[in-house]
């Protein structure tokens, strides 16, 4: 059960775009931007408020890879595994991040909700491979060592 503040904020977002079916995607985007994920309860609520079926809302949310029903960390790290990054060894970079953060193939977010590590098909920065992003900021030519240093930076352990 979500706190009432989630519903109040969602009502503000709905009012901003207008309570109409065409507003579904921008409303979902703003909710996810606010909470770093899309709570299922809120999606059900949004559907009822804007006049779409719950099935329609969930089908849209699951169609677009950008939407997540799982809470994500403050820092969302996306490691590219496209062809250029893969052949330049992006997976050892991801493995170093996962090991340093105590994550696994089933667990992608740290318990303190600071970091989420994901693999993506392409970041569109092939000339900078291997590449990762932190909250959409590109970090080129990564190595496992550089990735661990980046985590230390993000944790505030380095100046």
CSV table of N, CA and C in Angstrom, one decimal:
chain,number,residue,atom,x,y,z
A,1,UNK,N,0.8,-1.2,0.0
A,1,UNK,CA,0.0,0.0,0.0
A,1,UNK,C,0.9,1.3,0.0
A,2,UNK,N,0.7,2.1,-1.0
A,2,UNK,CA,1.5,3.3,-1.1
A,2,UNK,C,0.9,4.4,-0.2
A,3,UNK,N,1.8,5.2,0.3
A,3,UNK,CA,1.5,6.4,1.1
A,3,UNK,C,0.6,7.3,0.2
A,4,UNK,N,-0.3,8.1,0.9
A,4,UNK,CA,-1.2,9.0,0.2
A,4,UNK,C,-0.4,10.1,-0.6
A,5,UNK,N,0.8,10.4,-0.2
A,5,UNK,CA,1.5,11.4,-0.9
A,5,UNK,C,1.8,11.0,-2.4
A,6,UNK,N,1.9,9.7,-2.6
A,6,UNK,CA,2.1,9.2,-4.0
A,6,UNK,C,0.9,9.6,-4.8
A,7,UNK,N,-0.3,9.4,-4.3
A,7,UNK,CA,-1.6,9.7,-5.0
A,7,UNK,C,-1.7,11.2,-5.2
A,8,UNK,N,-1.4,12.0,-4.2
A,8,UNK,CA,-1.5,13.4,-4.4
A,8,UNK,C,-0.5,13.9,-5.5
A,9,UNK,N,0.7,13.4,-5.5
A,9,UNK,CA,1.6,13.8,-6.6
A,9,UNK,C,1.1,13.3,-7.9
A,10,UNK,N,0.6,12.1,-8.0
A,10,UNK,CA,0.0,11.6,-9.2
A,10,UNK,C,-1.2,12.4,-9.7
A,11,UNK,N,-2.0,12.9,-8.8
A,11,UNK,CA,-3.1,13.8,-9.1
A,11,UNK,C,-2.6,15.1,-9.8
A,12,UNK,N,-1.5,15.6,-9.2
A,12,UNK,CA,-0.9,16.8,-9.8
A,12,UNK,C,-0.4,16.5,-11.2
A,13,UNK,N,0.2,15.4,-11.4
A,13,UNK,CA,0.7,15.1,-12.8
A,13,UNK,C,-0.4,14.9,-13.7
A,14,UNK,N,-1.5,14.2,-13.3
A,14,UNK,CA,-2.7,14.0,-14.1
A,14,UNK,C,-3.3,15.4,-14.5
A,15,UNK,N,-3.4,16.2,-13.6
A,15,UNK,CA,-4.0,17.6,-13.8
A,15,UNK,C,-3.1,18.4,-14.8
A,16,UNK,N,-1.8,18.2,-14.7
A,16,UNK,CA,-0.9,18.9,-15.6
A,16,UNK,C,-1.2,18.5,-17.1
A,17,UNK,N,-1.3,17.2,-17.3
A,17,UNK,CA,-1.5,16.8,-18.7
A,17,UNK,C,-3.0,16.7,-19.1
A,18,UNK,N,-3.9,16.7,-18.1
A,18,UNK,CA,-5.3,16.5,-18.4
A,18,UNK,C,-5.7,15.1,-18.3
A,19,UNK,N,-6.8,14.8,-17.6
A,19,UNK,CA,-7.3,13.5,-17.4
A,19,UNK,C,-7.9,12.9,-18.7
A,20,UNK,N,-7.1,12.6,-19.6
A,20,UNK,CA,-7.6,12.0,-20.9
A,20,UNK,C,-6.6,10.8,-21.3
A,21,UNK,N,-7.2,9.9,-22.1
A,21,UNK,CA,-6.4,8.7,-22.5
A,21,UNK,C,-5.1,9.1,-23.2
A,22,UNK,N,-5.1,10.1,-24.0
A,22,UNK,CA,-3.8,10.5,-24.7
A,22,UNK,C,-2.7,10.9,-23.8
A,23,UNK,N,-3.0,11.2,-22.5
A,23,UNK,CA,-2.0,11.6,-21.6
A,23,UNK,C,-1.3,10.4,-20.9
A,24,UNK,N,-1.7,9.2,-21.2
A,24,UNK,CA,-1.1,8.1,-20.5
A,24,UNK,C,0.4,8.0,-20.4
A,25,UNK,N,1.0,8.1,-21.6
A,25,UNK,CA,2.5,7.9,-21.6
A,25,UNK,C,3.2,9.1,-20.9
A,26,UNK,N,2.9,10.3,-21.1
A,26,UNK,CA,3.6,11.4,-20.4
A,26,UNK,C,3.3,11.3,-18.9
A,27,UNK,N,2.1,10.9,-18.5
A,27,UNK,CA,1.9,10.7,-17.1
A,27,UNK,C,2.8,9.6,-16.5
A,28,UNK,N,2.9,8.5,-17.2
A,28,UNK,CA,3.7,7.4,-16.7
A,28,UNK,C,5.2,7.9,-16.7
A,29,UNK,N,5.6,8.6,-17.6
A,29,UNK,CA,7.0,9.1,-17.7
A,29,UNK,C,7.3,10.0,-16.5
A,30,UNK,N,6.4,10.9,-16.1
A,30,UNK,CA,6.6,11.8,-15.0
A,30,UNK,C,6.5,11.0,-13.7
A,31,UNK,N,5.6,10.0,-13.6
A,31,UNK,CA,5.6,9.2,-12.3
A,31,UNK,C,6.9,8.5,-12.2
A,32,UNK,N,7.4,7.9,-13.2
A,32,UNK,CA,8.7,7.2,-13.1
A,32,UNK,C,9.8,8.1,-12.8
A,33,UNK,N,9.8,9.3,-13.4
A,33,UNK,CA,10.9,10.3,-13.1
A,33,UNK,C,10.8,10.7,-11.6
A,34,UNK,N,9.7,10.8,-11.1
A,34,UNK,CA,9.5,11.2,-9.7
A,34,UNK,C,10.0,10.1,-8.7
A,35,UNK,N,9.6,8.8,-9.0
A,35,UNK,CA,9.9,7.7,-8.1
A,35,UNK,C,11.0,6.8,-8.5
A,36,UNK,N,11.5,6.9,-9.7
A,36,UNK,CA,12.5,6.1,-10.3
A,36,UNK,C,12.0,4.7,-10.6
A,37,UNK,N,10.7,4.5,-10.6
A,37,UNK,CA,10.0,3.4,-11.1
A,37,UNK,C,8.5,3.7,-11.2
A,38,UNK,N,7.7,2.7,-11.8
A,38,UNK,CA,6.3,2.9,-12.0
A,38,UNK,C,5.6,2.0,-11.1
A,39,UNK,N,5.1,2.4,-9.9
A,39,UNK,CA,4.4,1.5,-9.0
A,39,UNK,C,3.1,1.0,-9.7
A,40,UNK,N,2.9,-0.3,-9.6
A,40,UNK,CA,1.7,-0.9,-10.2
A,40,UNK,C,0.4,-0.3,-9.7
A,41,UNK,N,0.4,0.0,-8.4
A,41,UNK,CA,-0.9,0.6,-7.8
A,41,UNK,C,-1.2,1.9,-8.4
A,42,UNK,N,-0.1,2.7,-8.7
A,42,UNK,CA,-0.4,4.0,-9.3
A,42,UNK,C,-0.8,3.9,-10.8
A,43,UNK,N,-0.3,2.9,-11.4
A,43,UNK,CA,-0.7,2.7,-12.8
A,43,UNK,C,-2.2,2.4,-12.9
A,44,UNK,N,-2.6,1.5,-12.0
A,44,UNK,CA,-4.1,1.2,-11.9
A,44,UNK,C,-4.9,2.4,-11.6
A,45,UNK,N,-4.4,3.3,-10.7
A,45,UNK,CA,-5.1,4.5,-10.3
A,45,UNK,C,-5.1,5.5,-11.5
A,46,UNK,N,-4.0,5.6,-12.2
A,46,UNK,CA,-4.0,6.5,-13.4
A,46,UNK,C,-5.0,6.0,-14.4
A,47,UNK,N,-5.0,4.8,-14.7
A,47,UNK,CA,-6.0,4.2,-15.7
A,47,UNK,C,-7.4,4.6,-15.3
A,48,UNK,N,-7.8,4.5,-14.1
A,48,UNK,CA,-9.1,4.8,-13.7
A,48,UNK,C,-9.4,6.3,-13.8
A,49,UNK,N,-8.4,7.1,-13.6
A,49,UNK,CA,-8.6,8.6,-13.6
A,49,UNK,C,-8.6,9.1,-15.0
A,50,UNK,N,-8.0,8.5,-16.0
A,50,UNK,CA,-8.0,9.1,-17.3
A,50,UNK,C,-8.8,8.3,-18.3
A,51,UNK,N,-9.5,7.3,-17.9
A,51,UNK,CA,-10.5,6.6,-18.7
A,51,UNK,C,-9.9,5.6,-19.7
A,52,UNK,N,-8.9,4.9,-19.2
A,52,UNK,CA,-8.4,3.7,-20.0
A,52,UNK,C,-8.5,2.5,-19.1
A,53,UNK,N,-8.5,1.3,-19.7
A,53,UNK,CA,-8.6,0.1,-19.0
A,53,UNK,C,-7.3,-0.1,-18.3
A,54,UNK,N,-7.3,-0.9,-17.2
A,54,UNK,CA,-6.1,-1.3,-16.5
A,54,UNK,C,-5.2,-2.1,-17.4
A,55,UNK,N,-5.8,-3.0,-18.2
A,55,UNK,CA,-5.1,-3.8,-19.2
A,55,UNK,C,-4.4,-2.9,-20.2
A,56,UNK,N,-5.0,-1.9,-20.7
A,56,UNK,CA,-4.4,-1.0,-21.7
A,56,UNK,C,-3.2,-0.3,-21.0
A,57,UNK,N,-3.3,0.2,-19.8
A,57,UNK,CA,-2.2,0.9,-19.2
A,57,UNK,C,-1.0,0.0,-18.9
A,58,UNK,N,-1.3,-1.3,-18.5
A,58,UNK,CA,-0.2,-2.2,-18.2
A,58,UNK,C,0.4,-2.7,-19.5
A,59,UNK,N,-0.4,-2.8,-20.6
A,59,UNK,CA,0.2,-3.2,-21.9
A,59,UNK,C,1.1,-2.2,-22.4
A,60,UNK,N,0.8,-0.9,-22.3
A,60,UNK,CA,1.7,0.2,-22.7
A,60,UNK,C,3.0,0.2,-21.8
A,61,UNK,N,2.8,0.0,-20.5
A,61,UNK,CA,4.0,0.1,-19.6
A,61,UNK,C,4.9,-1.1,-19.9
A,62,UNK,N,4.4,-2.3,-20.2
A,62,UNK,CA,5.2,-3.4,-20.5
A,62,UNK,C,5.8,-3.4,-21.9
A,63,UNK,N,5.2,-2.7,-22.8
A,63,UNK,CA,5.7,-2.7,-24.2
A,63,UNK,C,7.0,-1.9,-24.3
A,64,UNK,N,7.0,-0.7,-23.6
A,64,UNK,CA,8.2,0.1,-23.6
A,64,UNK,C,9.2,-0.3,-22.6
A,65,UNK,N,10.4,-0.6,-23.0
A,65,UNK,CA,11.4,-1.1,-22.1
A,65,UNK,C,11.9,-0.1,-21.1
A,66,UNK,N,11.6,1.2,-21.4
A,66,UNK,CA,12.0,2.3,-20.4
A,66,UNK,C,11.3,2.2,-19.1
A,67,UNK,N,10.1,1.7,-19.1
A,67,UNK,CA,9.3,1.7,-17.9
A,67,UNK,C,9.7,0.5,-17.0
A,68,UNK,N,9.7,0.7,-15.7
A,68,UNK,CA,10.1,-0.4,-14.8
A,68,UNK,C,9.1,-0.4,-13.6
A,69,UNK,N,8.7,-1.6,-13.3
A,69,UNK,CA,7.8,-1.8,-12.1
A,69,UNK,C,8.7,-2.1,-10.8
A,70,UNK,N,10.0,-2.2,-11.0
A,70,UNK,CA,10.9,-2.4,-9.9
A,70,UNK,C,11.6,-1.1,-9.5
A,71,UNK,N,11.6,-0.8,-8.2
A,71,UNK,CA,12.3,0.4,-7.8
A,71,UNK,C,13.8,0.4,-8.2
A,72,UNK,N,14.3,1.5,-8.6
A,72,UNK,CA,15.7,1.6,-9.1
A,72,UNK,C,16.5,2.6,-8.1
A,73,UNK,N,17.8,2.4,-8.2
A,73,UNK,CA,18.6,3.2,-7.3
A,73,UNK,C,18.8,4.6,-7.8
A,74,UNK,N,19.4,5.4,-6.9
A,74,UNK,CA,19.6,6.8,-7.2
A,74,UNK,C,20.5,7.0,-8.5
A,75,UNK,N,21.5,6.1,-8.6
A,75,UNK,CA,22.3,6.0,-9.8
A,75,UNK,C,22.0,4.8,-10.6
A,76,UNK,N,21.5,5.0,-11.8
A,76,UNK,CA,21.2,4.0,-12.7
A,76,UNK,C,22.3,3.8,-13.8
A,77,UNK,N,23.0,2.7,-13.7
A,77,UNK,CA,24.2,2.5,-14.5
A,77,UNK,C,23.7,1.5,-15.6
A,78,UNK,N,23.9,2.0,-16.8
A,78,UNK,CA,23.5,1.1,-18.0
A,78,UNK,C,24.8,0.8,-18.7
A,79,UNK,N,25.1,-0.5,-18.8
A,79,UNK,CA,26.3,-1.0,-19.4
A,79,UNK,C,25.9,-1.5,-20.8
A,80,UNK,N,26.6,-0.9,-21.8
A,80,UNK,CA,26.2,-1.3,-23.2
A,80,UNK,C,26.8,-2.7,-23.5
A,81,UNK,N,26.0,-3.5,-24.2
A,81,UNK,CA,26.5,-4.8,-24.7
A,81,UNK,C,26.2,-4.9,-26.2
A,82,UNK,N,26.2,-3.8,-26.9
A,82,UNK,CA,26.1,-3.8,-28.3
A,82,UNK,C,27.4,-4.4,-28.9
A,83,UNK,N,27.4,-4.7,-30.2
A,83,UNK,CA,28.5,-5.3,-30.8
A,83,UNK,C,29.8,-4.7,-30.5
A,84,UNK,N,29.9,-3.4,-30.7
A,84,UNK,CA,31.2,-2.7,-30.5
A,84,UNK,C,31.7,-2.7,-29.1
A,85,UNK,N,30.7,-2.5,-28.2
A,85,UNK,CA,31.1,-2.6,-26.7
A,85,UNK,C,31.4,-4.0,-26.3
A,86,UNK,N,30.6,-4.9,-26.8
A,86,UNK,CA,30.9,-6.3,-26.4
A,86,UNK,C,32.3,-6.8,-26.8
A,87,UNK,N,32.6,-6.6,-28.1
A,87,UNK,CA,34.0,-7.0,-28.5
A,87,UNK,C,35.1,-6.3,-27.8
A,88,UNK,N,34.8,-5.1,-27.3
A,88,UNK,CA,35.8,-4.4,-26.5
A,88,UNK,C,35.7,-4.6,-25.0
A,89,UNK,N,35.0,-5.7,-24.7
A,89,UNK,CA,35.0,-6.2,-23.3
A,89,UNK,C,34.1,-5.4,-22.3
A,90,UNK,N,32.9,-5.1,-22.7
A,90,UNK,CA,32.0,-4.4,-21.8
A,90,UNK,C,31.5,-5.3,-20.7
A,91,UNK,N,31.4,-6.6,-20.9
A,91,UNK,CA,30.9,-7.5,-19.9
A,91,UNK,C,31.8,-7.7,-18.6
A,92,UNK,N,33.2,-7.6,-18.8
A,92,UNK,CA,34.0,-7.6,-17.6
A,92,UNK,C,33.8,-6.3,-16.8
A,93,UNK,N,33.4,-5.2,-17.5
A,93,UNK,CA,33.1,-4.0,-16.8
A,93,UNK,C,31.9,-4.2,-15.9
A,94,UNK,N,30.8,-4.7,-16.5
A,94,UNK,CA,29.6,-5.0,-15.8
A,94,UNK,C,29.9,-5.9,-14.6
A,95,UNK,N,30.6,-7.0,-14.9
A,95,UNK,CA,30.9,-7.9,-13.8
A,95,UNK,C,31.7,-7.3,-12.6
A,96,UNK,N,32.6,-6.4,-12.9
A,96,UNK,CA,33.3,-5.6,-11.9
A,96,UNK,C,32.3,-4.8,-11.1
A,97,UNK,N,31.4,-4.1,-11.7
A,97,UNK,CA,30.4,-3.3,-11.0
A,97,UNK,C,29.5,-4.2,-10.1
A,98,UNK,N,29.1,-5.3,-10.7
A,98,UNK,CA,28.2,-6.2,-9.9
A,98,UNK,C,28.9,-6.8,-8.7
A,99,UNK,N,30.2,-7.2,-8.9
A,99,UNK,CA,30.9,-7.7,-7.8
A,99,UNK,C,31.1,-6.6,-6.7
A,100,UNK,N,31.5,-5.5,-7.1
A,100,UNK,CA,31.8,-4.4,-6.2
A,100,UNK,C,30.6,-4.0,-5.4
A,101,UNK,N,29.4,-4.1,-6.0
A,101,UNK,CA,28.1,-3.7,-5.4
A,101,UNK,C,27.4,-4.8,-4.7
A,102,UNK,N,27.9,-6.0,-4.9
A,102,UNK,CA,27.3,-7.2,-4.3
A,102,UNK,C,26.0,-7.6,-5.0
A,103,UNK,N,25.9,-7.4,-6.3
A,103,UNK,CA,24.7,-7.7,-7.1
A,103,UNK,C,24.9,-9.0,-7.8
A,104,UNK,N,23.8,-9.5,-8.3
A,104,UNK,CA,23.8,-10.7,-9.1
A,104,UNK,C,22.9,-10.6,-10.3
A,105,UNK,N,22.8,-11.7,-11.1
A,105,UNK,CA,21.9,-11.6,-12.3
A,105,UNK,C,20.5,-11.5,-11.9
A,106,UNK,N,20.1,-11.8,-10.7
A,106,UNK,CA,18.7,-11.7,-10.2
A,106,UNK,C,18.5,-10.4,-9.4
A,107,UNK,N,19.6,-9.8,-8.8
A,107,UNK,CA,19.5,-8.6,-8.0
A,107,UNK,C,20.2,-7.5,-8.7
A,108,UNK,N,19.5,-6.5,-9.2
A,108,UNK,CA,20.1,-5.4,-9.9
A,108,UNK,C,20.3,-4.1,-9.2
A,109,UNK,N,19.7,-4.0,-8.0
A,109,UNK,CA,19.7,-2.8,-7.2
A,109,UNK,C,20.2,-3.1,-5.8
A,110,UNK,N,21.1,-2.2,-5.4
A,110,UNK,CA,21.7,-2.3,-4.0
A,110,UNK,C,20.6,-2.1,-3.0
A,111,UNK,N,20.8,-2.7,-1.8
A,111,UNK,CA,19.8,-2.6,-0.7
A,111,UNK,C,19.6,-1.2,-0.2
A,112,UNK,N,20.6,-0.3,-0.3
A,112,UNK,CA,20.5,1.0,0.1
A,112,UNK,C,19.9,1.9,-1.0
A,113,UNK,N,19.5,1.3,-2.1
A,113,UNK,CA,18.8,2.1,-3.2
A,113,UNK,C,19.7,3.1,-3.8
A,114,UNK,N,21.0,2.9,-3.7
A,114,UNK,CA,22.0,3.9,-4.4
A,114,UNK,C,22.3,3.5,-5.8
A,115,UNK,N,22.4,2.2,-6.1
A,115,UNK,CA,22.8,1.8,-7.5
A,115,UNK,C,22.0,0.8,-8.1
A,116,UNK,N,21.7,0.9,-9.4
A,116,UNK,CA,21.0,-0.1,-10.2
A,116,UNK,C,21.9,-0.3,-11.4
A,117,UNK,N,22.3,-1.6,-11.7
A,117,UNK,CA,23.1,-1.9,-12.8
A,117,UNK,C,22.3,-2.7,-13.8
A,118,UNK,N,22.2,-2.2,-15.1
A,118,UNK,CA,21.5,-2.8,-16.1
A,118,UNK,C,22.4,-3.0,-17.4
A,119,UNK,N,22.0,-4.0,-18.2
A,119,UNK,CA,22.6,-4.1,-19.5
A,119,UNK,C,21.7,-3.6,-20.6
A,120,UNK,N,22.2,-2.8,-21.5
A,120,UNK,CA,21.3,-2.4,-22.6
A,120,UNK,C,22.0,-2.8,-23.9
A,121,UNK,N,21.1,-2.9,-25.0
A,121,UNK,CA,21.6,-3.3,-26.3
A,121,UNK,C,22.5,-2.4,-27.0
A,122,UNK,N,22.3,-1.1,-26.8
A,122,UNK,CA,23.1,-0.1,-27.5
A,122,UNK,C,22.9,1.3,-26.9
A,123,UNK,N,24.0,2.0,-26.7
A,123,UNK,CA,23.9,3.4,-26.2
A,123,UNK,C,24.2,4.4,-27.3
A,124,UNK,N,24.5,3.9,-28.5
A,124,UNK,CA,24.7,4.8,-29.6
A,124,UNK,C,26.0,5.6,-29.5
A,125,UNK,N,27.0,5.0,-28.8
A,125,UNK,CA,28.3,5.6,-28.7
A,125,UNK,C,29.4,4.6,-29.0
A,126,UNK,N,29.2,4.0,-30.2
A,126,UNK,CA,30.1,2.8,-30.5
A,126,UNK,C,31.5,3.2,-30.7
A,127,UNK,N,31.8,4.4,-31.1
A,127,UNK,CA,33.2,4.9,-31.2
A,127,UNK,C,33.9,5.1,-29.9
A,128,UNK,N,33.1,5.1,-28.8
A,128,UNK,CA,33.7,5.3,-27.4
A,128,UNK,C,33.7,4.0,-26.6
A,129,UNK,N,33.5,2.9,-27.3
A,129,UNK,CA,33.3,1.6,-26.6
A,129,UNK,C,34.6,1.2,-25.9
A,130,UNK,N,34.4,0.4,-24.8
A,130,UNK,CA,33.1,0.1,-24.2
A,130,UNK,C,32.6,1.3,-23.3
A,131,UNK,N,31.3,1.4,-23.4
A,131,UNK,CA,30.6,2.6,-22.8
A,131,UNK,C,29.6,2.2,-21.8
A,132,UNK,N,29.4,3.1,-20.8
A,132,UNK,CA,28.3,3.0,-19.8
A,132,UNK,C,27.8,4.3,-19.6
A,133,UNK,N,26.6,4.4,-19.1
A,133,UNK,CA,26.0,5.7,-18.6
A,133,UNK,C,25.6,5.6,-17.2
A,134,UNK,N,25.7,6.7,-16.5
A,134,UNK,CA,25.2,6.9,-15.1
A,134,UNK,C,24.2,8.0,-15.2
A,135,UNK,N,22.9,7.6,-15.0
A,135,UNK,CA,21.8,8.6,-15.2
A,135,UNK,C,21.9,9.4,-16.5
A,136,UNK,N,22.2,8.7,-17.5
A,136,UNK,CA,22.3,9.2,-18.9
A,136,UNK,C,23.5,10.0,-19.2
A,137,UNK,N,24.5,10.1,-18.3
A,137,UNK,CA,25.8,10.7,-18.5
A,137,UNK,C,26.7,9.7,-19.1
A,138,UNK,N,27.3,9.9,-20.2
A,138,UNK,CA,28.1,8.9,-20.9
A,138,UNK,C,29.5,8.8,-20.3
A,139,UNK,N,30.0,7.6,-20.0
A,139,UNK,CA,31.3,7.4,-19.6
A,139,UNK,C,32.0,6.4,-20.6
A,140,UNK,N,32.9,7.0,-21.4
A,140,UNK,CA,33.5,6.2,-22.5
A,140,UNK,C,34.7,5.4,-22.1
A,141,UNK,N,35.1,4.4,-23.0
A,141,UNK,CA,36.3,3.7,-22.9
A,141,UNK,C,36.5,3.1,-21.5
A,142,UNK,N,35.5,2.4,-20.9
A,142,UNK,CA,35.6,1.9,-19.6
A,142,UNK,C,36.4,0.6,-19.5
A,143,UNK,N,37.0,0.5,-18.3
A,143,UNK,CA,37.7,-0.8,-18.0
A,143,UNK,C,37.1,-1.2,-16.6
A,144,UNK,N,37.3,-2.4,-16.2
A,144,UNK,CA,36.8,-2.8,-14.9
A,144,UNK,C,37.3,-1.9,-13.8
A,145,UNK,N,38.6,-1.5,-13.9
A,145,UNK,CA,39.2,-0.6,-12.8
A,145,UNK,C,38.6,0.8,-12.9
A,146,UNK,N,38.4,1.3,-14.1
A,146,UNK,CA,37.7,2.6,-14.2
A,146,UNK,C,36.3,2.6,-13.6
A,147,UNK,N,35.6,1.5,-13.8
A,147,UNK,CA,34.2,1.4,-13.4
A,147,UNK,C,34.2,1.4,-11.8
A,148,UNK,N,35.1,0.7,-11.2
A,148,UNK,CA,35.1,0.7,-9.7
A,148,UNK,C,35.5,2.0,-9.2
A,149,UNK,N,36.4,2.7,-9.9
A,149,UNK,CA,36.8,4.1,-9.5
A,149,UNK,C,35.6,5.0,-9.6
A,150,UNK,N,34.8,4.8,-10.7
A,150,UNK,CA,33.6,5.6,-10.8
A,150,UNK,C,32.6,5.4,-9.7
A,151,UNK,N,32.4,4.2,-9.3
A,151,UNK,CA,31.6,3.9,-8.1
A,151,UNK,C,32.1,4.6,-6.9
A,152,UNK,N,33.4,4.6,-6.6
A,152,UNK,CA,34.0,5.3,-5.5
A,152,UNK,C,33.7,6.8,-5.6
A,153,UNK,N,33.8,7.3,-6.8
A,153,UNK,CA,33.5,8.8,-7.0
A,153,UNK,C,32.0,9.0,-6.6
A,154,UNK,N,31.1,8.2,-7.2
A,154,UNK,CA,29.7,8.4,-6.9
A,154,UNK,C,29.3,8.2,-5.4
A,155,UNK,N,30.1,7.4,-4.7
A,155,UNK,CA,29.8,7.2,-3.3
A,155,UNK,C,30.4,8.4,-2.5
A,156,UNK,N,31.2,9.2,-3.1
A,156,UNK,CA,31.7,10.4,-2.4
A,156,UNK,C,33.0,10.0,-1.7
A,157,UNK,N,33.6,8.8,-2.1
A,157,UNK,CA,34.8,8.4,-1.4
A,157,UNK,C,36.1,9.1,-2.0
A,158,UNK,N,35.9,9.7,-3.2
A,158,UNK,CA,37.0,10.4,-3.8
A,158,UNK,C,36.6,11.8,-4.1
A,159,UNK,N,37.6,12.7,-4.1
A,159,UNK,CA,37.3,14.1,-4.3
A,159,UNK,C,37.1,14.4,-5.8
